[in-house]
Amino acid sequence: MRVTVLADNNTYIDQYLLGEPALSYYIEDEEEKILLDTGYSEVFLSNAKNLEVDLAAVNTIVLSHGHSDHTGGLPFLLKMPELGKAKLVAHPDAFEAKHAHNDEIGCPVSKEELNEKFELILSKQPVMLSKHLLFLGEIPRYFDFEPRYAIGKTKKGGVWREDLLFDDSAVAAILRDSLFIMTSCSHSGVCSIIEHARKITGIEKIAGVIGGFHLFEESERVQQTIRYFKQNHIDRLYPCHCTSFAVKAAIHREIPIQEVGVGLTLEL
């Protein structure tokens, strides 16, 4: 299995790829080609071309949640005729309107438009994406140090209410005797995401984690997160996107982390 980062906040020195405050992964599981999130713009398409990644081969598109920095590339995928038979997997709430900071921050494409192009699979329950890849569905809270908190508002049933991001999910790669977790923003809490993956698969060992941890300042939550990583012997960490330098440094003091940038390829 191979994972390639097509969009992230960071780029590598001397590789001349494009970065943006967003995320997109291209995942290859034998014959299955899966796109997890689409970034904020067409940047993921430009990077895919330069990395010689053929997005026309994608079988399944997965959305981690409905924010525009993860769904902003969808309008460009709608223009690709080769993807007419692709599946699109997401939580049912991912396409609800979202508003924060006096701006629309939700998916730029309606569920109805997407349904005309793709086979929509909207589920709060886990969904097998391929032989070894699992969409985790809605993530319960497992730890008190990872409380849900609202980011703006969402419109559901015609009513605006605080958005607790119940649509936030992730993907687990099921390896021989372990799991490799691919998060995007971890609004549900990175430790809760890992714990949920362990619970629904019955696999305890975590081979590694890549993704945004949605942690910005050193805090008790960060210390508890580090403690969880250490207690569970999770030492292959690739924090990116919405993980600040301060938090990366705090983790690195305890567990050496790996650098992430556009073009990173992981062999699992």
PDB file of C-alpha atoms in Angstrom:
ATOM      1  CA  MET A   1       0.000   0.000   0.000  1.00  0.00           C
ATOM      2  CA  ARG A   2       1.212   3.494  -0.824  1.00  0.00           C
ATOM      3  CA  VAL A   3       0.104   6.924   0.445  1.00  0.00           C
ATOM      4  CA  THR A   4       1.072  10.131  -1.377  1.00  0.00           C
ATOM      5  CA  VAL A   5       0.432  13.617   0.010  1.00  0.00           C
ATOM      6  CA  LEU A   6      -1.078  15.771  -2.762  1.00  0.00           C
ATOM      7  CA  ALA A   7      -1.958  18.814  -0.650  1.00  0.00           C
ATOM      8  CA  ASP A   8      -0.700  20.094   2.682  1.00  0.00           C
ATOM      9  CA  ASN A   9       0.318  23.373   4.313  1.00  0.00           C
ATOM     10  CA  ASN A  10       3.971  22.454   3.807  1.00  0.00           C
ATOM     11  CA  THR A  11       6.171  21.681   0.823  1.00  0.00           C
ATOM     12  CA  TYR A  12       9.669  20.218   0.719  1.00  0.00           C
ATOM     13  CA  ILE A  13      12.720  22.306  -0.136  1.00  0.00           C
ATOM     14  CA  ASP A  14      13.748  22.165  -3.824  1.00  0.00           C
ATOM     15  CA  GLN A  15      10.768  20.087  -4.971  1.00  0.00           C
ATOM     16  CA  TYR A  16       8.746  23.003  -6.413  1.00  0.00           C
ATOM     17  CA  LEU A  17       5.300  21.667  -5.654  1.00  0.00           C
ATOM     18  CA  LEU A  18       2.406  23.777  -4.404  1.00  0.00           C
ATOM     19  CA  GLY A  19       1.211  24.054  -0.822  1.00  0.00           C
ATOM     20  CA  GLU A  20      -2.003  25.464   0.650  1.00  0.00           C
ATOM     21  CA  PRO A  21      -3.724  25.311   4.064  1.00  0.00           C
ATOM     22  CA  ALA A  22      -5.532  22.109   3.163  1.00  0.00           C
ATOM     23  CA  LEU A  23      -5.099  18.366   2.836  1.00  0.00           C
ATOM     24  CA  SER A  24      -5.378  15.625   0.214  1.00  0.00           C
ATOM     25  CA  TYR A  25      -3.971  12.080   0.091  1.00  0.00           C
ATOM     26  CA  TYR A  26      -3.801   9.614  -2.807  1.00  0.00           C
ATOM     27  CA  ILE A  27      -3.892   6.034  -1.521  1.00  0.00           C
ATOM     28  CA  GLU A  28      -3.094   2.933  -3.543  1.00  0.00           C
ATOM     29  CA  ASP A  29      -4.316  -0.400  -2.196  1.00  0.00           C
ATOM     30  CA  GLU A  30      -3.502  -3.002  -4.851  1.00  0.00           C
ATOM     31  CA  GLU A  31      -5.883  -2.206  -7.738  1.00  0.00           C
ATOM     32  CA  GLU A  32      -7.940   0.282  -5.719  1.00  0.00           C
ATOM     33  CA  LYS A  33      -7.057   3.977  -6.012  1.00  0.00           C
ATOM     34  CA  ILE A  34      -8.571   6.210  -3.340  1.00  0.00           C
ATOM     35  CA  LEU A  35      -8.522   9.976  -2.922  1.00  0.00           C
ATOM     36  CA  LEU A  36      -8.928  11.142   0.676  1.00  0.00           C
ATOM     37  CA  ASP A  37     -10.000  14.805   0.594  1.00  0.00           C
ATOM     38  CA  THR A  38      -9.457  17.265  -2.236  1.00  0.00           C
ATOM     39  CA  GLY A  39      -7.735  20.237  -0.639  1.00  0.00           C
ATOM     40  CA  TYR A  40      -8.954  23.822  -0.941  1.00  0.00           C
ATOM     41  CA  SER A  41      -8.517  24.401  -4.673  1.00  0.00           C
ATOM     42  CA  GLU A  42      -7.077  22.838  -7.827  1.00  0.00           C
ATOM     43  CA  VAL A  43      -3.633  22.614  -6.156  1.00  0.00           C
ATOM     44  CA  PHE A  44      -3.988  18.847  -5.621  1.00  0.00           C
ATOM     45  CA  LEU A  45      -4.502  18.405  -9.383  1.00  0.00           C
ATOM     46  CA  SER A  46      -1.367  20.375 -10.228  1.00  0.00           C
ATOM     47  CA  ASN A  47       0.687  18.429  -7.693  1.00  0.00           C
ATOM     48  CA  ALA A  48      -0.731  15.103  -8.892  1.00  0.00           C
ATOM     49  CA  LYS A  49       0.336  15.927 -12.443  1.00  0.00           C
ATOM     50  CA  ASN A  50       3.867  16.859 -11.368  1.00  0.00           C
ATOM     51  CA  LEU A  51       4.093  13.728  -9.210  1.00  0.00           C
ATOM     52  CA  GLU A  52       2.803  11.584 -12.106  1.00  0.00           C
ATOM     53  CA  VAL A  53      -0.222  10.492 -10.088  1.00  0.00           C
ATOM     54  CA  ASP A  54      -3.103   9.548 -12.388  1.00  0.00           C
ATOM     55  CA  LEU A  55      -6.263  10.813 -10.696  1.00  0.00           C
ATOM     56  CA  ALA A  56      -8.330   9.417 -13.561  1.00  0.00           C
ATOM     57  CA  ALA A  57      -7.683   6.000 -11.998  1.00  0.00           C
ATOM     58  CA  VAL A  58      -9.442   6.912  -8.737  1.00  0.00           C
ATOM     59  CA  ASN A  59     -12.174   4.417  -7.796  1.00  0.00           C
ATOM     60  CA  THR A  60     -13.315   6.070  -4.566  1.00  0.00           C
ATOM     61  CA  ILE A  61     -13.290   9.599  -3.163  1.00  0.00           C
ATOM     62  CA  VAL A  62     -13.493   9.920   0.615  1.00  0.00           C
ATOM     63  CA  LEU A  63     -14.289  13.127   2.463  1.00  0.00           C
ATOM     64  CA  SER A  64     -13.059  13.354   6.038  1.00  0.00           C
ATOM     65  CA  HIS A  65     -15.562  16.142   6.799  1.00  0.00           C
ATOM     66  CA  GLY A  66     -17.342  19.028   5.118  1.00  0.00           C
ATOM     67  CA  HIS A  67     -14.951  21.956   5.572  1.00  0.00           C
ATOM     68  CA  SER A  68     -13.841  23.742   2.411  1.00  0.00           C
ATOM     69  CA  ASP A  69     -10.123  23.088   2.956  1.00  0.00           C
ATOM     70  CA  HIS A  70     -10.941  19.406   2.425  1.00  0.00           C
ATOM     71  CA  THR A  71     -13.740  19.655  -0.148  1.00  0.00           C
ATOM     72  CA  GLY A  72     -12.694  22.701  -2.188  1.00  0.00           C
ATOM     73  CA  GLY A  73     -11.284  20.583  -5.007  1.00  0.00           C
ATOM     74  CA  LEU A  74     -14.556  18.774  -5.696  1.00  0.00           C
ATOM     75  CA  PRO A  75     -15.705  21.191  -8.456  1.00  0.00           C
ATOM     76  CA  PHE A  76     -12.605  20.241 -10.440  1.00  0.00           C
ATOM     77  CA  LEU A  77     -13.286  16.514 -10.047  1.00  0.00           C
ATOM     78  CA  LEU A  78     -16.800  17.065 -11.405  1.00  0.00           C
ATOM     79  CA  LYS A  79     -15.184  18.126 -14.691  1.00  0.00           C
ATOM     80  CA  MET A  80     -13.297  14.831 -15.059  1.00  0.00           C
ATOM     81  CA  PRO A  81     -15.371  12.441 -17.212  1.00  0.00           C
ATOM     82  CA  GLU A  82     -13.104   9.533 -16.256  1.00  0.00           C
ATOM     83  CA  LEU A  83     -14.484   9.607 -12.710  1.00  0.00           C
ATOM     84  CA  GLY A  84     -18.087   8.988 -13.728  1.00  0.00           C
ATOM     85  CA  LYS A  85     -18.214   5.604 -12.015  1.00  0.00           C
ATOM     86  CA  ALA A  86     -16.358   6.582  -8.846  1.00  0.00           C
ATOM     87  CA  LYS A  87     -17.864   6.217  -5.387  1.00  0.00           C
ATOM     88  CA  LEU A  88     -17.914   9.097  -2.930  1.00  0.00           C
ATOM     89  CA  VAL A  89     -17.936   8.184   0.764  1.00  0.00           C
ATOM     90  CA  ALA A  90     -18.681  10.649   3.558  1.00  0.00           C
ATOM     91  CA  HIS A  91     -20.668  11.217   6.727  1.00  0.00           C
ATOM     92  CA  PRO A  92     -24.264  12.319   5.976  1.00  0.00           C
ATOM     93  CA  ASP A  93     -23.667  15.730   7.617  1.00  0.00           C
ATOM     94  CA  ALA A  94     -20.657  16.569   5.440  1.00  0.00           C
ATOM     95  CA  PHE A  95     -22.760  18.531   2.932  1.00  0.00           C
ATOM     96  CA  GLU A  96     -24.693  20.692   5.396  1.00  0.00           C
ATOM     97  CA  ALA A  97     -23.994  24.437   5.134  1.00  0.00           C
ATOM     98  CA  LYS A  98     -21.193  25.617   7.434  1.00  0.00           C
ATOM     99  CA  HIS A  99     -20.418  29.178   8.453  1.00  0.00           C
ATOM    100  CA  ALA A 100     -17.649  30.691  10.586  1.00  0.00           C
ATOM    101  CA  HIS A 101     -15.683  33.946  10.822  1.00  0.00           C
ATOM    102  CA  ASN A 102     -18.254  35.698   8.604  1.00  0.00           C
ATOM    103  CA  ASP A 103     -17.550  33.271   5.800  1.00  0.00           C
ATOM    104  CA  GLU A 104     -18.990  30.152   4.224  1.00  0.00           C
ATOM    105  CA  ILE A 105     -16.620  27.299   5.067  1.00  0.00           C
ATOM    106  CA  GLY A 106     -18.648  24.312   3.900  1.00  0.00           C
ATOM    107  CA  CYS A 107     -18.485  22.112   0.822  1.00  0.00           C
ATOM    108  CA  PRO A 108     -18.731  24.231  -2.368  1.00  0.00           C
ATOM    109  CA  VAL A 109     -20.750  21.550  -4.179  1.00  0.00           C
ATOM    110  CA  SER A 110     -24.215  20.361  -3.204  1.00  0.00           C
ATOM    111  CA  LYS A 111     -25.081  16.773  -2.410  1.00  0.00           C
ATOM    112  CA  GLU A 112     -27.453  16.788  -5.371  1.00  0.00           C
ATOM    113  CA  GLU A 113     -24.711  17.858  -7.806  1.00  0.00           C
ATOM    114  CA  LEU A 114     -22.378  15.179  -6.486  1.00  0.00           C
ATOM    115  CA  ASN A 115     -25.085  12.543  -6.711  1.00  0.00           C
ATOM    116  CA  GLU A 116     -25.393  13.224 -10.440  1.00  0.00           C
ATOM    117  CA  LYS A 117     -21.702  12.428 -10.944  1.00  0.00           C
ATOM    118  CA  PHE A 118     -20.763   9.875  -8.305  1.00  0.00           C
ATOM    119  CA  GLU A 119     -22.243   6.960  -6.415  1.00  0.00           C
ATOM    120  CA  LEU A 120     -22.802   8.551  -3.010  1.00  0.00           C
ATOM    121  CA  ILE A 121     -22.303   6.400   0.085  1.00  0.00           C
ATOM    122  CA  LEU A 122     -23.246   8.501   3.117  1.00  0.00           C
ATOM    123  CA  SER A 123     -22.779   6.647   6.363  1.00  0.00           C
ATOM    124  CA  LYS A 124     -22.308   7.247  10.072  1.00  0.00           C
ATOM    125  CA  GLN A 125     -21.145   3.633  10.292  1.00  0.00           C
ATOM    126  CA  PRO A 126     -17.757   2.288   9.176  1.00  0.00           C
ATOM    127  CA  VAL A 127     -17.446   1.469   5.471  1.00  0.00           C
ATOM    128  CA  MET A 128     -14.869  -0.806   3.836  1.00  0.00           C
ATOM    129  CA  LEU A 129     -13.283   1.158   1.005  1.00  0.00           C
ATOM    130  CA  SER A 130     -11.047  -1.610  -0.300  1.00  0.00           C
ATOM    131  CA  LYS A 131      -9.443  -4.822   0.887  1.00  0.00           C
ATOM    132  CA  HIS A 132      -7.343  -3.019   3.507  1.00  0.00           C
ATOM    133  CA  LEU A 133      -8.874   0.456   3.938  1.00  0.00           C
ATOM    134  CA  LEU A 134     -11.673   1.350   6.317  1.00  0.00           C
ATOM    135  CA  PHE A 135     -13.659   4.600   6.585  1.00  0.00           C
ATOM    136  CA  LEU A 136     -14.320   4.974  10.307  1.00  0.00           C
ATOM    137  CA  GLY A 137     -17.679   6.740  10.195  1.00  0.00           C
ATOM    138  CA  GLU A 138     -18.815   8.914  13.107  1.00  0.00           C
ATOM    139  CA  ILE A 139     -16.267   8.991  15.916  1.00  0.00           C
ATOM    140  CA  PRO A 140     -17.510   8.827  19.536  1.00  0.00           C
ATOM    141  CA  ARG A 141     -15.647  10.691  22.264  1.00  0.00           C
ATOM    142  CA  TYR A 142     -13.446   8.257  24.187  1.00  0.00           C
ATOM    143  CA  PHE A 143     -11.442  10.666  26.355  1.00  0.00           C
ATOM    144  CA  ASP A 144     -12.440  13.576  28.587  1.00  0.00           C
ATOM    145  CA  PHE A 145      -9.350  15.525  27.478  1.00  0.00           C
ATOM    146  CA  GLU A 146     -10.731  15.581  23.921  1.00  0.00           C
ATOM    147  CA  PRO A 147     -14.084  17.368  24.345  1.00  0.00           C
ATOM    148  CA  ARG A 148     -16.032  18.331  21.268  1.00  0.00           C
ATOM    149  CA  TYR A 149     -16.206  22.062  20.674  1.00  0.00           C
ATOM    150  CA  ALA A 150     -18.017  24.072  18.043  1.00  0.00           C
ATOM    151  CA  ILE A 151     -16.382  25.637  15.012  1.00  0.00           C
ATOM    152  CA  GLY A 152     -18.905  28.089  13.663  1.00  0.00           C
ATOM    153  CA  LYS A 153     -22.434  27.004  12.845  1.00  0.00           C
ATOM    154  CA  THR A 154     -24.060  24.448  10.583  1.00  0.00           C
ATOM    155  CA  LYS A 155     -27.507  24.475   9.033  1.00  0.00           C
ATOM    156  CA  LYS A 156     -29.410  21.267   9.651  1.00  0.00           C
ATOM    157  CA  GLY A 157     -33.098  20.796   9.025  1.00  0.00           C
ATOM    158  CA  GLY A 158     -33.295  24.469   8.068  1.00  0.00           C
ATOM    159  CA  VAL A 159     -32.009  25.582  11.479  1.00  0.00           C
ATOM    160  CA  TRP A 160     -28.592  27.091  12.215  1.00  0.00           C
ATOM    161  CA  ARG A 161     -26.885  25.574  15.255  1.00  0.00           C
ATOM    162  CA  GLU A 162     -23.386  25.198  16.679  1.00  0.00           C
ATOM    163  CA  ASP A 163     -21.294  22.896  14.524  1.00  0.00           C
ATOM    164  CA  LEU A 164     -19.710  20.193  16.683  1.00  0.00           C
ATOM    165  CA  LEU A 165     -18.282  18.491  13.579  1.00  0.00           C
ATOM    166  CA  PHE A 166     -19.957  15.126  14.014  1.00  0.00           C
ATOM    167  CA  ASP A 167     -19.099  14.589  10.333  1.00  0.00           C
ATOM    168  CA  ASP A 168     -15.374  14.442  11.117  1.00  0.00           C
ATOM    169  CA  SER A 169     -13.914  11.017  10.356  1.00  0.00           C
ATOM    170  CA  ALA A 170     -10.730   9.290   9.204  1.00  0.00           C
ATOM    171  CA  VAL A 171      -9.407   6.213   7.398  1.00  0.00           C
ATOM    172  CA  ALA A 172      -7.578   3.205   8.855  1.00  0.00           C
ATOM    173  CA  ALA A 173      -5.272   1.021   6.815  1.00  0.00           C
ATOM    174  CA  ILE A 174      -5.497  -2.559   8.055  1.00  0.00           C
ATOM    175  CA  LEU A 175      -2.029  -4.054   7.818  1.00  0.00           C
ATOM    176  CA  ARG A 176      -0.982  -7.596   8.720  1.00  0.00           C
ATOM    177  CA  ASP A 177      -1.167  -7.172  12.507  1.00  0.00           C
ATOM    178  CA  SER A 178      -1.575  -3.425  12.979  1.00  0.00           C
ATOM    179  CA  LEU A 179      -3.372  -0.269  11.871  1.00  0.00           C
ATOM    180  CA  PHE A 180      -2.025   2.836  10.173  1.00  0.00           C
ATOM    181  CA  ILE A 181      -4.336   5.809  10.776  1.00  0.00           C
ATOM    182  CA  MET A 182      -4.910   8.594   8.241  1.00  0.00           C
ATOM    183  CA  THR A 183      -6.638  11.620   9.750  1.00  0.00           C
ATOM    184  CA  SER A 184      -7.354  14.985   8.182  1.00  0.00           C
ATOM    185  CA  CYS A 185      -8.255  17.474  10.928  1.00  0.00           C
ATOM    186  CA  SER A 186      -9.006  15.235  13.914  1.00  0.00           C
ATOM    187  CA  HIS A 187     -11.878  17.431  15.080  1.00  0.00           C
ATOM    188  CA  SER A 188     -13.067  14.298  16.889  1.00  0.00           C
ATOM    189  CA  GLY A 189      -9.728  14.059  18.713  1.00  0.00           C
ATOM    190  CA  VAL A 190      -6.785  12.119  17.316  1.00  0.00           C
ATOM    191  CA  CYS A 191      -6.724   9.745  20.288  1.00  0.00           C
ATOM    192  CA  SER A 192     -10.456   9.064  20.015  1.00  0.00           C
ATOM    193  CA  ILE A 193     -10.022   8.380  16.299  1.00  0.00           C
ATOM    194  CA  ILE A 194      -7.283   5.855  17.010  1.00  0.00           C
ATOM    195  CA  GLU A 195      -9.283   4.263  19.820  1.00  0.00           C
ATOM    196  CA  HIS A 196     -12.357   3.950  17.590  1.00  0.00           C
ATOM    197  CA  ALA A 197     -10.311   2.283  14.858  1.00  0.00           C
ATOM    198  CA  ARG A 198      -8.982  -0.199  17.390  1.00  0.00           C
ATOM    199  CA  LYS A 199     -12.453  -0.916  18.735  1.00  0.00           C
ATOM    200  CA  ILE A 200     -14.170  -1.591  15.414  1.00  0.00           C
ATOM    201  CA  THR A 201     -11.320  -3.653  13.929  1.00  0.00           C
ATOM    202  CA  GLY A 202     -10.232  -5.508  17.065  1.00  0.00           C
ATOM    203  CA  ILE A 203      -6.611  -4.652  16.218  1.00  0.00           C
ATOM    204  CA  GLU A 204      -4.690  -3.041  19.072  1.00  0.00           C
ATOM    205  CA  LYS A 205      -1.295  -2.277  17.543  1.00  0.00           C
ATOM    206  CA  ILE A 206      -0.913   1.093  15.812  1.00  0.00           C
ATOM    207  CA  ALA A 207       1.831   1.198  13.182  1.00  0.00           C
ATOM    208  CA  GLY A 208       1.608   4.965  12.750  1.00  0.00           C
ATOM    209  CA  VAL A 209      -0.511   8.076  12.267  1.00  0.00           C
ATOM    210  CA  ILE A 210      -0.457  10.764   9.592  1.00  0.00           C
ATOM    211  CA  GLY A 211      -2.655  13.847   9.510  1.00  0.00           C
ATOM    212  CA  GLY A 212      -3.746  17.045  11.099  1.00  0.00           C
ATOM    213  CA  PHE A 213      -4.186  16.810  14.862  1.00  0.00           C
ATOM    214  CA  HIS A 214      -6.017  20.171  15.196  1.00  0.00           C
ATOM    215  CA  LEU A 215      -3.734  21.230  18.047  1.00  0.00           C
ATOM    216  CA  PHE A 216      -2.288  24.728  18.092  1.00  0.00           C
ATOM    217  CA  GLU A 217      -0.849  25.560  21.512  1.00  0.00           C
ATOM    218  CA  GLU A 218       0.953  23.608  24.183  1.00  0.00           C
ATOM    219  CA  SER A 219      -1.690  22.573  26.690  1.00  0.00           C
ATOM    220  CA  GLU A 220      -2.823  19.811  28.993  1.00  0.00           C
ATOM    221  CA  ARG A 221      -4.633  18.272  26.018  1.00  0.00           C
ATOM    222  CA  VAL A 222      -1.352  18.105  24.103  1.00  0.00           C
ATOM    223  CA  GLN A 223       0.383  16.499  27.078  1.00  0.00           C
ATOM    224  CA  GLN A 224      -2.418  13.944  27.425  1.00  0.00           C
ATOM    225  CA  THR A 225      -2.168  13.214  23.697  1.00  0.00           C
ATOM    226  CA  ILE A 226       1.574  12.623  23.982  1.00  0.00           C
ATOM    227  CA  ARG A 227       0.973  10.403  26.994  1.00  0.00           C
ATOM    228  CA  TYR A 228      -1.536   8.360  24.976  1.00  0.00           C
ATOM    229  CA  PHE A 229       0.973   7.951  22.129  1.00  0.00           C
ATOM    230  CA  LYS A 230       3.674   6.799  24.543  1.00  0.00           C
ATOM    231  CA  GLN A 231       1.445   4.447  26.523  1.00  0.00           C
ATOM    232  CA  ASN A 232       0.327   2.788  23.296  1.00  0.00           C
ATOM    233  CA  HIS A 233       3.818   2.694  21.759  1.00  0.00           C
ATOM    234  CA  ILE A 234       2.818   4.846  18.790  1.00  0.00           C
ATOM    235  CA  ASP A 235       6.155   6.181  17.635  1.00  0.00           C
ATOM    236  CA  ARG A 236       5.696   6.654  13.879  1.00  0.00           C
ATOM    237  CA  LEU A 237       4.027  10.057  13.768  1.00  0.00           C
ATOM    238  CA  TYR A 238       3.466  12.381  10.800  1.00  0.00           C
ATOM    239  CA  PRO A 239       1.618  15.443  12.170  1.00  0.00           C
ATOM    240  CA  CYS A 240       0.742  17.979   9.482  1.00  0.00           C
ATOM    241  CA  HIS A 241      -1.886  20.455   8.185  1.00  0.00           C
ATOM    242  CA  CYS A 242      -3.605  21.829  11.320  1.00  0.00           C
ATOM    243  CA  THR A 243      -0.816  20.989  13.780  1.00  0.00           C
ATOM    244  CA  SER A 244       1.238  24.006  14.830  1.00  0.00           C
ATOM    245  CA  PHE A 245       5.016  24.151  15.051  1.00  0.00           C
ATOM    246  CA  ALA A 246       4.759  24.554  18.836  1.00  0.00           C
ATOM    247  CA  VAL A 247       2.753  21.346  19.149  1.00  0.00           C
ATOM    248  CA  LYS A 248       5.020  19.467  16.749  1.00  0.00           C
ATOM    249  CA  ALA A 249       7.993  20.585  18.853  1.00  0.00           C
ATOM    250  CA  ALA A 250       6.288  19.454  22.065  1.00  0.00           C
ATOM    251  CA  ILE A 251       5.612  16.016  20.596  1.00  0.00           C
ATOM    252  CA  HIS A 252       9.108  15.814  19.108  1.00  0.00           C
ATOM    253  CA  ARG A 253      10.675  16.347  22.523  1.00  0.00           C
ATOM    254  CA  GLU A 254       9.043  13.093  23.640  1.00  0.00           C
ATOM    255  CA  ILE A 255       8.609  11.138  20.390  1.00  0.00           C
ATOM    256  CA  PRO A 256      10.653  12.062  17.290  1.00  0.00           C
ATOM    257  CA  ILE A 257       8.179  13.042  14.568  1.00  0.00           C
ATOM    258  CA  GLN A 258       8.520  12.816  10.792  1.00  0.00           C
ATOM    259  CA  GLU A 259       8.386  15.787   8.452  1.00  0.00           C
ATOM    260  CA  VAL A 260       5.386  15.971   6.127  1.00  0.00           C
ATOM    261  CA  GLY A 261       5.131  17.950   2.902  1.00  0.00           C
ATOM    262  CA  VAL A 262       3.502  17.725  -0.492  1.00  0.00           C
ATOM    263  CA  GLY A 263       5.024  14.792  -2.361  1.00  0.00           C
ATOM    264  CA  LEU A 264       5.678  12.640   0.678  1.00  0.00           C
ATOM    265  CA  THR A 265       5.151   8.978  -0.207  1.00  0.00           C
ATOM    266  CA  LEU A 266       4.736   6.312   2.462  1.00  0.00           C
ATOM    267  CA  GLU A 267       4.977   2.597   1.780  1.00  0.00           C
ATOM    268  CA  LEU A 268       2.847   0.723   4.302  1.00  0.00           C
TER     269      LEU A 268
END
